[in-house]
Tab-separated table of C-alpha atoms in Angstrom:
chain	number	residue	atom	x	y	z
A	1	UNK	CA	-8.230	-27.576	6.988
A	2	UNK	CA	-11.516	-28.330	9.534
A	3	UNK	CA	-10.439	-25.076	11.548
A	4	UNK	CA	-10.748	-23.189	7.821
A	5	UNK	CA	-13.967	-24.640	7.418
A	6	UNK	CA	-15.407	-24.268	10.776
A	7	UNK	CA	-14.148	-20.655	11.206
A	8	UNK	CA	-15.004	-19.314	7.138
A	9	UNK	CA	-18.032	-22.312	6.813
A	10	UNK	CA	-16.660	-22.734	2.927
A	11	UNK	CA	-18.428	-25.674	2.011
A	12	UNK	CA	-21.650	-23.459	2.970
A	13	UNK	CA	-20.734	-20.540	0.497
A	14	UNK	CA	-19.801	-23.285	-2.232
A	15	UNK	CA	-15.796	-23.005	-2.325
A	16	UNK	CA	-12.691	-24.392	-1.592
A	17	UNK	CA	-9.668	-23.321	0.322
A	18	UNK	CA	-7.822	-23.136	-3.024
A	19	UNK	CA	-10.376	-20.709	-4.624
A	20	UNK	CA	-10.609	-18.055	-1.865
A	21	UNK	CA	-6.834	-18.016	-1.936
A	22	UNK	CA	-6.806	-17.546	-5.379
A	23	UNK	CA	-9.568	-14.964	-5.049
A	24	UNK	CA	-7.379	-12.979	-2.345
A	25	UNK	CA	-4.110	-12.933	-4.506
A	26	UNK	CA	-6.419	-11.443	-7.203
A	27	UNK	CA	-7.935	-8.689	-5.002
A	28	UNK	CA	-4.561	-8.141	-3.499
A	29	UNK	CA	-2.916	-7.553	-6.934
A	30	UNK	CA	-5.863	-4.759	-8.070
A	31	UNK	CA	-5.053	-2.835	-4.767
A	32	UNK	CA	-1.918	-3.062	-3.978
A	33	UNK	CA	-1.008	-0.114	-5.958
A	34	UNK	CA	-2.237	1.937	-2.759
A	35	UNK	CA	1.118	1.306	-0.936
A	36	UNK	CA	2.552	3.478	-3.728
A	37	UNK	CA	0.023	5.681	-4.025
A	38	UNK	CA	-1.299	6.804	-0.464
A	39	UNK	CA	2.337	7.560	0.667
A	40	UNK	CA	2.902	9.693	-2.671
A	41	UNK	CA	-0.179	11.913	-1.896
A	42	UNK	CA	0.063	12.476	1.992
A	43	UNK	CA	3.602	13.149	1.704
A	44	UNK	CA	2.643	16.047	-0.274
A	45	UNK	CA	0.885	17.082	3.262
A	46	UNK	CA	3.990	17.222	4.906
A	47	UNK	CA	3.664	13.737	6.217
A	48	UNK	CA	6.561	11.660	6.776
A	49	UNK	CA	6.501	9.234	3.548
A	50	UNK	CA	8.265	6.177	4.889
A	51	UNK	CA	6.003	6.033	8.375
A	52	UNK	CA	2.819	6.568	5.981
A	53	UNK	CA	3.830	3.335	3.648
A	54	UNK	CA	4.019	1.951	6.996
A	55	UNK	CA	0.815	2.918	8.304
A	56	UNK	CA	-1.024	2.153	4.957
A	57	UNK	CA	0.448	-1.151	5.007
A	58	UNK	CA	-0.592	-2.028	9.013
A	59	UNK	CA	-3.878	-0.691	8.488
A	60	UNK	CA	-4.983	-2.192	5.269
A	61	UNK	CA	-4.018	-5.718	6.970
A	62	UNK	CA	-5.942	-4.995	10.095
A	63	UNK	CA	-9.003	-3.495	8.542
A	64	UNK	CA	-9.082	-6.473	6.007
A	65	UNK	CA	-8.732	-9.189	8.762
A	66	UNK	CA	-11.453	-7.585	10.821
A	67	UNK	CA	-13.662	-7.602	8.210
A	68	UNK	CA	-12.615	-11.492	7.087
A	69	UNK	CA	-12.659	-13.071	10.832
A	70	UNK	CA	-15.491	-10.929	12.339
A	71	UNK	CA	-17.533	-10.406	9.194
A	72	UNK	CA	-16.519	-13.211	7.193
A	73	UNK	CA	-16.796	-11.372	3.766
A	74	UNK	CA	-14.449	-11.465	0.889
A	75	UNK	CA	-14.136	-7.601	1.072
A	76	UNK	CA	-10.541	-5.692	1.814
A	77	UNK	CA	-9.720	-2.428	3.025
A	78	UNK	CA	-7.317	0.217	2.998
A	79	UNK	CA	-7.161	3.990	2.874
A	80	UNK	CA	-9.296	5.198	0.649
A	81	UNK	CA	-9.150	7.187	-2.538
A	82	UNK	CA	-10.251	10.477	-2.934
A	83	UNK	CA	-10.512	11.410	1.095
A	84	UNK	CA	-6.706	11.126	0.910
A	85	UNK	CA	-6.167	13.577	-2.078
A	86	UNK	CA	-8.929	15.686	0.452
A	87	UNK	CA	-6.219	15.252	3.249
A	88	UNK	CA	-4.021	16.245	1.769
A	89	UNK	CA	-4.607	19.322	-0.569
A	90	UNK	CA	-7.775	20.859	0.641
A	91	UNK	CA	-7.445	20.475	4.478
A	92	UNK	CA	-3.572	20.702	5.299
A	93	UNK	CA	-2.468	22.650	1.944
A	94	UNK	CA	-5.550	24.413	0.850
A	95	UNK	CA	-7.294	25.212	4.777
A	96	UNK	CA	-3.742	25.205	6.159
A	97	UNK	CA	-4.461	23.142	8.600
A	98	UNK	CA	-1.488	20.835	10.020
A	99	UNK	CA	-1.503	17.059	8.988
A	100	UNK	CA	-1.704	16.265	12.716
A	101	UNK	CA	-5.328	18.505	13.156
A	102	UNK	CA	-6.433	16.684	9.914
A	103	UNK	CA	-5.776	13.162	11.445
A	104	UNK	CA	-7.609	14.120	14.526
A	105	UNK	CA	-10.790	14.831	12.287
A	106	UNK	CA	-10.047	11.589	10.307
A	107	UNK	CA	-10.238	10.158	14.330
A	108	UNK	CA	-13.569	12.340	14.990
A	109	UNK	CA	-15.288	11.145	11.829
A	110	UNK	CA	-14.714	7.220	12.671
A	111	UNK	CA	-16.161	7.935	16.106
A	112	UNK	CA	-19.090	9.192	14.547
A	113	UNK	CA	-19.213	6.165	11.918
A	114	UNK	CA	-18.594	4.146	14.756
A	115	UNK	CA	-21.625	5.487	16.602
A	116	UNK	CA	-24.074	5.491	13.967
A	117	UNK	CA	-23.162	2.049	13.357
A	118	UNK	CA	-23.742	0.669	16.723
A	119	UNK	CA	-27.191	2.527	16.983
A	120	UNK	CA	-28.152	1.318	13.826
A	121	UNK	CA	-28.802	5.079	12.979
A	122	UNK	CA	-27.012	3.998	9.156
A	123	UNK	CA	-30.362	3.104	7.376
A	124	UNK	CA	-31.846	6.515	8.197
A	125	UNK	CA	-29.222	8.695	7.381
A	126	UNK	CA	-28.517	7.013	3.929
A	127	UNK	CA	-32.450	6.615	3.176
A	128	UNK	CA	-32.462	10.469	3.581
A	129	UNK	CA	-29.654	11.307	1.202
A	130	UNK	CA	-31.081	11.608	-2.399
A	131	UNK	CA	-29.736	9.069	-4.646
A	132	UNK	CA	-29.054	11.460	-7.329
A	133	UNK	CA	-26.655	13.344	-4.844
A	134	UNK	CA	-24.798	10.246	-3.753
A	135	UNK	CA	-24.383	9.173	-7.239
A	136	UNK	CA	-22.829	13.205	-7.441
A	137	UNK	CA	-20.467	12.499	-4.598
A	138	UNK	CA	-18.684	9.997	-6.171
A	139	UNK	CA	-18.705	11.669	-9.975
A	140	UNK	CA	-17.214	14.569	-8.178
A	141	UNK	CA	-14.611	12.867	-6.015
A	142	UNK	CA	-13.666	11.243	-9.417
A	143	UNK	CA	-13.104	14.971	-11.247
A	144	UNK	CA	-11.269	16.019	-8.278
A	145	UNK	CA	-8.715	12.702	-8.366
A	146	UNK	CA	-8.935	13.913	-12.300
A	147	UNK	CA	-7.558	17.270	-11.755
A	148	UNK	CA	-4.846	15.959	-9.163
A	149	UNK	CA	-3.641	13.110	-10.739
A	150	UNK	CA	-3.138	15.433	-14.355
A	151	UNK	CA	-1.220	18.184	-12.688
A	152	UNK	CA	1.241	15.589	-10.811
A	153	UNK	CA	1.474	14.158	-14.403
A	154	UNK	CA	2.444	17.844	-15.571
A	155	UNK	CA	-0.202	17.587	-18.122
A	156	UNK	CA	-2.062	20.460	-16.399
A	157	UNK	CA	-0.151	23.696	-15.777
A	158	UNK	CA	-1.163	27.277	-13.570
A	159	UNK	CA	-2.044	29.961	-16.226
A	160	UNK	CA	-2.931	33.453	-14.998
A	161	UNK	CA	-4.911	34.073	-17.701
A	162	UNK	CA	-6.898	30.919	-17.754
A	163	UNK	CA	-6.131	29.702	-14.217
A	164	UNK	CA	-4.989	25.809	-15.932
A	165	UNK	CA	-3.561	25.702	-19.533
A	166	UNK	CA	-1.411	22.561	-21.013
A	167	UNK	CA	1.995	21.389	-20.268
A	168	UNK	CA	4.725	20.210	-21.078
A	169	UNK	CA	4.296	17.646	-23.182
A	170	UNK	CA	7.890	17.229	-24.229
A	171	UNK	CA	9.065	16.485	-20.787
A	172	UNK	CA	9.998	12.620	-20.114
A	173	UNK	CA	8.144	12.477	-17.298
A	174	UNK	CA	4.682	13.535	-18.872
A	175	UNK	CA	5.485	11.129	-21.295
A	176	UNK	CA	6.212	8.137	-19.321
A	177	UNK	CA	2.777	9.177	-17.429
A	178	UNK	CA	0.978	9.230	-20.607
A	179	UNK	CA	2.278	5.516	-21.289
A	180	UNK	CA	1.528	4.528	-18.292
A	181	UNK	CA	-2.105	5.718	-18.182
A	182	UNK	CA	-2.288	3.850	-21.712
A	183	UNK	CA	-0.440	0.565	-20.333
A	184	UNK	CA	-3.133	0.495	-17.528
A	185	UNK	CA	-6.571	0.818	-19.746
A	186	UNK	CA	-4.661	-1.565	-21.993
A	187	UNK	CA	-3.995	-4.408	-19.371
A	188	UNK	CA	-7.460	-3.174	-17.639
A	189	UNK	CA	-9.080	-4.066	-20.599
A	190	UNK	CA	-7.221	-7.656	-21.040
A	191	UNK	CA	-8.338	-8.450	-17.778
A	192	UNK	CA	-4.550	-8.940	-16.683
A	193	UNK	CA	-4.493	-9.392	-12.834
A	194	UNK	CA	-2.966	-6.107	-11.076
A	195	UNK	CA	-3.245	-4.013	-14.146
A	196	UNK	CA	-2.731	-0.820	-11.706
A	197	UNK	CA	-0.138	-1.840	-10.222
A	198	UNK	CA	1.496	-3.230	-13.124
A	199	UNK	CA	1.192	0.234	-14.880
A	200	UNK	CA	2.836	1.749	-11.665
A	201	UNK	CA	5.848	-0.556	-11.771
A	202	UNK	CA	6.635	0.086	-15.289
A	203	UNK	CA	6.803	3.725	-15.261
A	204	UNK	CA	9.114	3.631	-11.977
A	205	UNK	CA	11.353	1.189	-14.131
A	206	UNK	CA	11.365	3.577	-17.146
A	207	UNK	CA	11.863	6.829	-14.530
A	208	UNK	CA	15.120	5.014	-14.002
A	209	UNK	CA	16.490	5.679	-17.336
A	210	UNK	CA	14.543	8.751	-18.665
A	211	UNK	CA	13.499	10.715	-15.412
A	212	UNK	CA	16.350	11.177	-13.853
A	213	UNK	CA	14.921	9.210	-10.708
A	214	UNK	CA	17.398	6.865	-8.491
A	215	UNK	CA	17.095	3.286	-7.893
A	216	UNK	CA	17.212	2.468	-4.130
A	217	UNK	CA	16.616	-1.538	-3.886
A	218	UNK	CA	13.460	-3.573	-3.643
A	219	UNK	CA	13.843	-5.260	0.667
A	220	UNK	CA	14.676	-3.659	3.319
A	221	UNK	CA	13.462	-3.609	7.002
A	222	UNK	CA	10.525	-1.941	7.734
A	223	UNK	CA	10.619	2.258	8.396
A	224	UNK	CA	9.979	3.712	11.737
A	225	UNK	CA	5.823	4.342	12.249
A	226	UNK	CA	6.868	6.669	15.065
A	227	UNK	CA	6.819	10.091	13.075
A	228	UNK	CA	2.790	9.090	12.440
A	229	UNK	CA	1.947	6.858	15.135
A	230	UNK	CA	0.041	8.746	17.593
A	231	UNK	CA	0.153	12.332	16.275
A	232	UNK	CA	-3.096	12.795	15.818
A	233	UNK	CA	-4.180	16.465	17.487
A	234	UNK	CA	-7.867	15.651	18.736
A	235	UNK	CA	-8.076	18.993	20.506
A	236	UNK	CA	-7.043	21.015	17.242
A	237	UNK	CA	-9.715	19.236	15.040
A	238	UNK	CA	-12.832	19.931	17.286
A	239	UNK	CA	-12.159	24.107	16.239
A	240	UNK	CA	-15.008	25.361	14.701
A	241	UNK	CA	-13.366	25.541	11.306
A	242	UNK	CA	-12.843	22.091	10.800
A	243	UNK	CA	-16.257	21.164	11.943
A	244	UNK	CA	-17.321	20.662	8.040
A	245	UNK	CA	-14.110	18.715	7.512
A	246	UNK	CA	-15.448	16.400	9.792
A	247	UNK	CA	-18.923	15.912	7.982
A	248	UNK	CA	-17.419	15.587	4.559
A	249	UNK	CA	-15.468	12.525	6.010
A	250	UNK	CA	-18.113	11.174	7.544
A	251	UNK	CA	-20.355	11.680	4.830
A	252	UNK	CA	-18.384	10.140	2.254
A	253	UNK	CA	-16.891	7.233	4.427
A	254	UNK	CA	-20.697	6.444	5.227
A	255	UNK	CA	-22.061	6.653	1.502
A	256	UNK	CA	-18.389	5.006	0.159
A	257	UNK	CA	-18.559	2.129	2.812
A	258	UNK	CA	-22.460	1.324	2.332
A	259	UNK	CA	-22.351	1.756	-1.598
A	260	UNK	CA	-18.985	-0.681	-1.742
A	261	UNK	CA	-20.064	-3.291	0.439
A	262	UNK	CA	-23.679	-3.665	-1.129
A	263	UNK	CA	-21.679	-3.492	-4.683
A	264	UNK	CA	-19.381	-6.346	-3.722
A	265	UNK	CA	-21.856	-8.763	-1.838
A	266	UNK	CA	-24.218	-8.701	-4.803
A	267	UNK	CA	-21.507	-9.515	-7.332
A	268	UNK	CA	-20.818	-12.543	-4.992
A	269	UNK	CA	-24.220	-13.532	-4.681
A	270	UNK	CA	-24.403	-13.169	-0.898
A	271	UNK	CA	-27.101	-10.560	-0.526
A	272	UNK	CA	-30.391	-12.264	1.002
A	273	UNK	CA	-33.933	-10.580	-0.055
A	274	UNK	CA	-31.365	-7.502	-1.349
A	275	UNK	CA	-29.851	-6.930	2.093
A	276	UNK	CA	-26.886	-8.052	3.649
A	277	UNK	CA	-27.069	-10.447	6.387
A	278	UNK	CA	-24.211	-9.112	8.304
A	279	UNK	CA	-23.905	-5.657	7.108
A	280	UNK	CA	-23.842	-4.204	10.807
A	281	UNK	CA	-20.655	-6.365	11.163
A	282	UNK	CA	-18.831	-5.166	7.963
A	283	UNK	CA	-19.669	-1.877	9.025
A	284	UNK	CA	-17.936	-2.130	12.571
A	285	UNK	CA	-15.123	-3.221	10.792
A	286	UNK	CA	-14.785	-0.260	8.286
A	287	UNK	CA	-15.105	2.612	11.106
A	288	UNK	CA	-13.226	0.741	12.996
A	289	UNK	CA	-10.092	0.413	10.635
A	290	UNK	CA	-10.786	4.617	10.039
A	291	UNK	CA	-10.642	4.722	14.088
A	292	UNK	CA	-7.130	2.789	14.296
A	293	UNK	CA	-6.086	4.138	10.963
A	294	UNK	CA	-5.898	7.825	12.247
A	295	UNK	CA	-3.956	6.631	15.106
A	296	UNK	CA	-1.678	4.623	12.987
A	297	UNK	CA	-1.127	7.765	10.552
A	298	UNK	CA	-2.995	7.857	7.735
A	299	UNK	CA	-6.453	9.025	6.111
A	300	UNK	CA	-9.373	7.012	6.164
A	301	UNK	CA	-9.600	3.749	5.333
A	302	UNK	CA	-12.339	2.111	3.405
A	303	UNK	CA	-14.073	-0.765	1.748
A	304	UNK	CA	-12.521	-1.347	-1.562
A	305	UNK	CA	-14.284	-1.816	-4.591
A	306	UNK	CA	-11.357	-3.997	-6.116
A	307	UNK	CA	-12.340	-6.641	-3.945
A	308	UNK	CA	-14.951	-7.367	-6.948
A	309	UNK	CA	-12.178	-8.913	-8.670
A	310	UNK	CA	-11.524	-11.689	-6.207
A	311	UNK	CA	-15.358	-12.011	-5.795
A	312	UNK	CA	-15.109	-12.873	-10.008
A	313	UNK	CA	-12.517	-15.387	-9.185
A	314	UNK	CA	-14.300	-17.138	-6.561
A	315	UNK	CA	-13.820	-15.380	-3.510
A	316	UNK	CA	-17.042	-15.834	-1.173
A	317	UNK	CA	-15.781	-15.795	2.457
A	318	UNK	CA	-13.053	-13.982	4.648
A	319	UNK	CA	-10.657	-16.360	3.958
A	320	UNK	CA	-10.319	-14.329	0.916
A	321	UNK	CA	-9.869	-11.206	3.149
A	322	UNK	CA	-7.347	-12.573	5.633
A	323	UNK	CA	-5.184	-13.651	2.172
A	324	UNK	CA	-5.008	-10.200	1.286
A	325	UNK	CA	-4.413	-8.925	4.631
A	326	UNK	CA	-1.182	-11.301	4.974
A	327	UNK	CA	-0.440	-10.526	1.590
A	328	UNK	CA	-0.372	-6.509	2.614
A	329	UNK	CA	2.005	-7.140	5.595
A	330	UNK	CA	3.989	-8.804	3.496
A	331	UNK	CA	4.508	-5.403	1.668
A	332	UNK	CA	6.108	-4.161	4.493
A	333	UNK	CA	9.132	-5.373	3.014
A	334	UNK	CA	9.620	-3.011	0.266
A	335	UNK	CA	9.806	0.118	1.499
A	336	UNK	CA	12.929	1.117	-0.702
A	337	UNK	CA	11.002	0.463	-3.785
A	338	UNK	CA	7.674	2.433	-2.523
A	339	UNK	CA	10.035	5.517	-1.649
A	340	UNK	CA	11.118	5.275	-5.528
A	341	UNK	CA	8.131	5.504	-7.385
A	342	UNK	CA	7.902	9.226	-8.378
A	343	UNK	CA	4.467	11.043	-8.414
A	344	UNK	CA	4.035	10.879	-12.160
A	345	UNK	CA	4.285	7.198	-12.056
A	346	UNK	CA	1.186	7.085	-9.444
A	347	UNK	CA	-0.437	9.917	-11.550
A	348	UNK	CA	-1.819	7.599	-14.231
A	349	UNK	CA	-3.316	5.134	-11.485
A	350	UNK	CA	-5.024	8.140	-10.028
A	351	UNK	CA	-6.367	9.313	-13.336
A	352	UNK	CA	-7.563	5.841	-14.157
A	353	UNK	CA	-9.774	5.306	-11.146
A	354	UNK	CA	-10.652	9.007	-11.645
A	355	UNK	CA	-12.167	7.832	-15.296
A	356	UNK	CA	-13.917	4.719	-13.828
A	357	UNK	CA	-15.936	7.074	-11.229
A	358	UNK	CA	-17.637	8.955	-13.793
A	359	UNK	CA	-19.953	5.707	-14.625
A	360	UNK	CA	-22.207	6.937	-11.491
A	361	UNK	CA	-23.372	9.780	-14.170
A	362	UNK	CA	-25.513	7.019	-15.998
A	363	UNK	CA	-27.307	6.481	-12.518
A	364	UNK	CA	-28.641	10.360	-13.017
A	365	UNK	CA	-32.551	11.099	-13.860
A	366	UNK	CA	-31.406	13.952	-16.852
A	367	UNK	CA	-35.123	14.722	-17.509
A	368	UNK	CA	-36.017	15.934	-13.261
A	369	UNK	CA	-33.676	18.864	-13.142
A	370	UNK	CA	-34.467	19.367	-9.645
A	371	UNK	CA	-32.393	16.059	-9.334
A	372	UNK	CA	-29.861	15.941	-11.655
A	373	UNK	CA	-28.869	20.117	-11.559
A	374	UNK	CA	-28.167	19.800	-8.016
A	375	UNK	CA	-26.192	16.587	-8.986
A	376	UNK	CA	-24.286	18.244	-11.319
A	377	UNK	CA	-23.343	21.175	-8.967
A	378	UNK	CA	-21.920	19.073	-6.485
A	379	UNK	CA	-19.546	17.102	-8.903
A	380	UNK	CA	-18.545	19.917	-10.451
A	381	UNK	CA	-17.861	22.232	-8.120
A	382	UNK	CA	-15.521	19.816	-6.498
A	383	UNK	CA	-12.755	19.888	-8.846
A	384	UNK	CA	-13.377	23.529	-9.795
A	385	UNK	CA	-13.069	24.610	-6.037
A	386	UNK	CA	-10.326	21.985	-5.176
A	387	UNK	CA	-12.565	21.015	-2.599
A	388	UNK	CA	-14.918	18.074	-1.640
A	389	UNK	CA	-16.636	19.597	0.883
A	390	UNK	CA	-17.803	22.784	-0.696
A	391	UNK	CA	-19.064	20.345	-3.730
A	392	UNK	CA	-21.135	18.720	-0.919
A	393	UNK	CA	-22.247	21.847	0.234
A	394	UNK	CA	-23.133	23.286	-2.715
A	395	UNK	CA	-25.119	20.200	-3.499
A	396	UNK	CA	-27.514	19.969	-0.775
A	397	UNK	CA	-27.999	23.526	-0.954
A	398	UNK	CA	-28.894	23.448	-4.540
A	399	UNK	CA	-30.933	20.242	-3.610
A	400	UNK	CA	-33.331	21.909	-1.026
A	401	UNK	CA	-33.407	25.429	-2.460
A	402	UNK	CA	-34.954	24.118	-6.069
A	403	UNK	CA	-37.129	21.742	-4.130
A	404	UNK	CA	-38.584	24.457	-2.039
A	405	UNK	CA	-39.093	26.984	-4.486
A	406	UNK	CA	-41.118	24.534	-7.052
A	407	UNK	CA	-43.444	23.053	-4.322
A	408	UNK	CA	-41.774	20.103	-4.078
A	409	UNK	CA	-40.586	21.053	-0.559
A	410	UNK	CA	-42.288	17.746	1.121
A	411	UNK	CA	-39.893	15.211	-0.810
A	412	UNK	CA	-36.670	16.948	1.033
A	413	UNK	CA	-35.843	14.736	3.716
A	414	UNK	CA	-35.264	16.079	6.913
A	415	UNK	CA	-31.514	15.044	6.939
A	416	UNK	CA	-30.993	16.656	3.660
A	417	UNK	CA	-32.359	20.037	5.463
A	418	UNK	CA	-30.218	19.656	8.334
A	419	UNK	CA	-27.156	19.016	6.350
A	420	UNK	CA	-27.651	21.991	4.120
A	421	UNK	CA	-28.075	24.170	7.100
A	422	UNK	CA	-24.989	23.240	8.608
A	423	UNK	CA	-22.865	24.015	5.528
A	424	UNK	CA	-24.959	27.075	4.751
A	425	UNK	CA	-24.454	28.211	8.238
A	426	UNK	CA	-20.713	27.567	7.911
A	427	UNK	CA	-20.800	29.724	4.911
A	428	UNK	CA	-22.456	32.951	6.544
A	429	UNK	CA	-21.021	32.598	9.745
A	430	UNK	CA	-17.736	31.259	9.304
A	431	UNK	CA	-16.625	31.721	5.959
A	432	UNK	CA	-15.783	29.028	2.835
A	433	UNK	CA	-12.549	26.852	1.959
């Protein structure tokens, strides 16, 4: 106990070992769905599902462990929702890059994130990006996840006449996905810990009876990580065609990590004069996890807003994060269960997360058209062009053009002009994806 007190300064933070352990279990239950969802999404990109499952568990444990021991914050890390979908459906399936090259892009973005953190350039970049565009990025990723989840559930189907149309609502898999979504929302509203995880597991169990799924057991020794370990292609990622992919990974990681860290720390009462004492350490843990995750074989890792659930349960120190890390390691023993989870079981979880991400719309200033129009363009372009990169590009370019054409060019930070210029160059000289 004394060692834990010395390491995490529990008394100083007004907490106890028991409280921190309960908080860690709470956080884990709210985000454990990622060990099922991430392999499911990346498998669509052609990655070996079992190896991705192991990589997901390992990087979630490693990243969260670093956050707990190095930064002493009750914040957990895991592969980020949205970026895994961008990785699979846009970079690999849409743009045609091999998943090894996409991992190389994640590695480079992690190095960039590490560099701006070490040289303390993060605040300069964050200050330069308008708050409306930062909100729009979150909303756009939510809409992007929504269309992916509806497609996976079979609720949305392709149509030659209207591009998309309603799927077969009589299909057992569609019915199970709908039931799973309602179950998740109800459990979440009733504040049941692990609502998303319970929803996924419930649909998976029902799929064995009504969806033609086969039960492969629950426990087994962890599969080999060899198919994805150190398989990244960095030289391929340095090609001209994927530079904008690196930029998207970097920007979204930067905003996502910073926003999540500040949000959870604020809820935990760990901000001093509006700032985090150990923000740089927390960001180093985050960027280090991105770097390590690309080596293990998964898309970008980031801080999870679900950590707020553990904070609500009293978590205030890195002991909460340490608890989460141990539980993610324990997940390595449930690979047969993870392999049995169908896409329509994880789709309700994706759609629920997508709905929650739309709350950022309330942050927009709807009376200022030069702010809200670029934000709307950014958010809407992501699902309708099936690309987070295009949404970002259209948003930044629209912002710069509207401010410039209305005599408000001085309001535009040089960082916005730079990013807009990079995207415009990419469209004009490289072509769009």
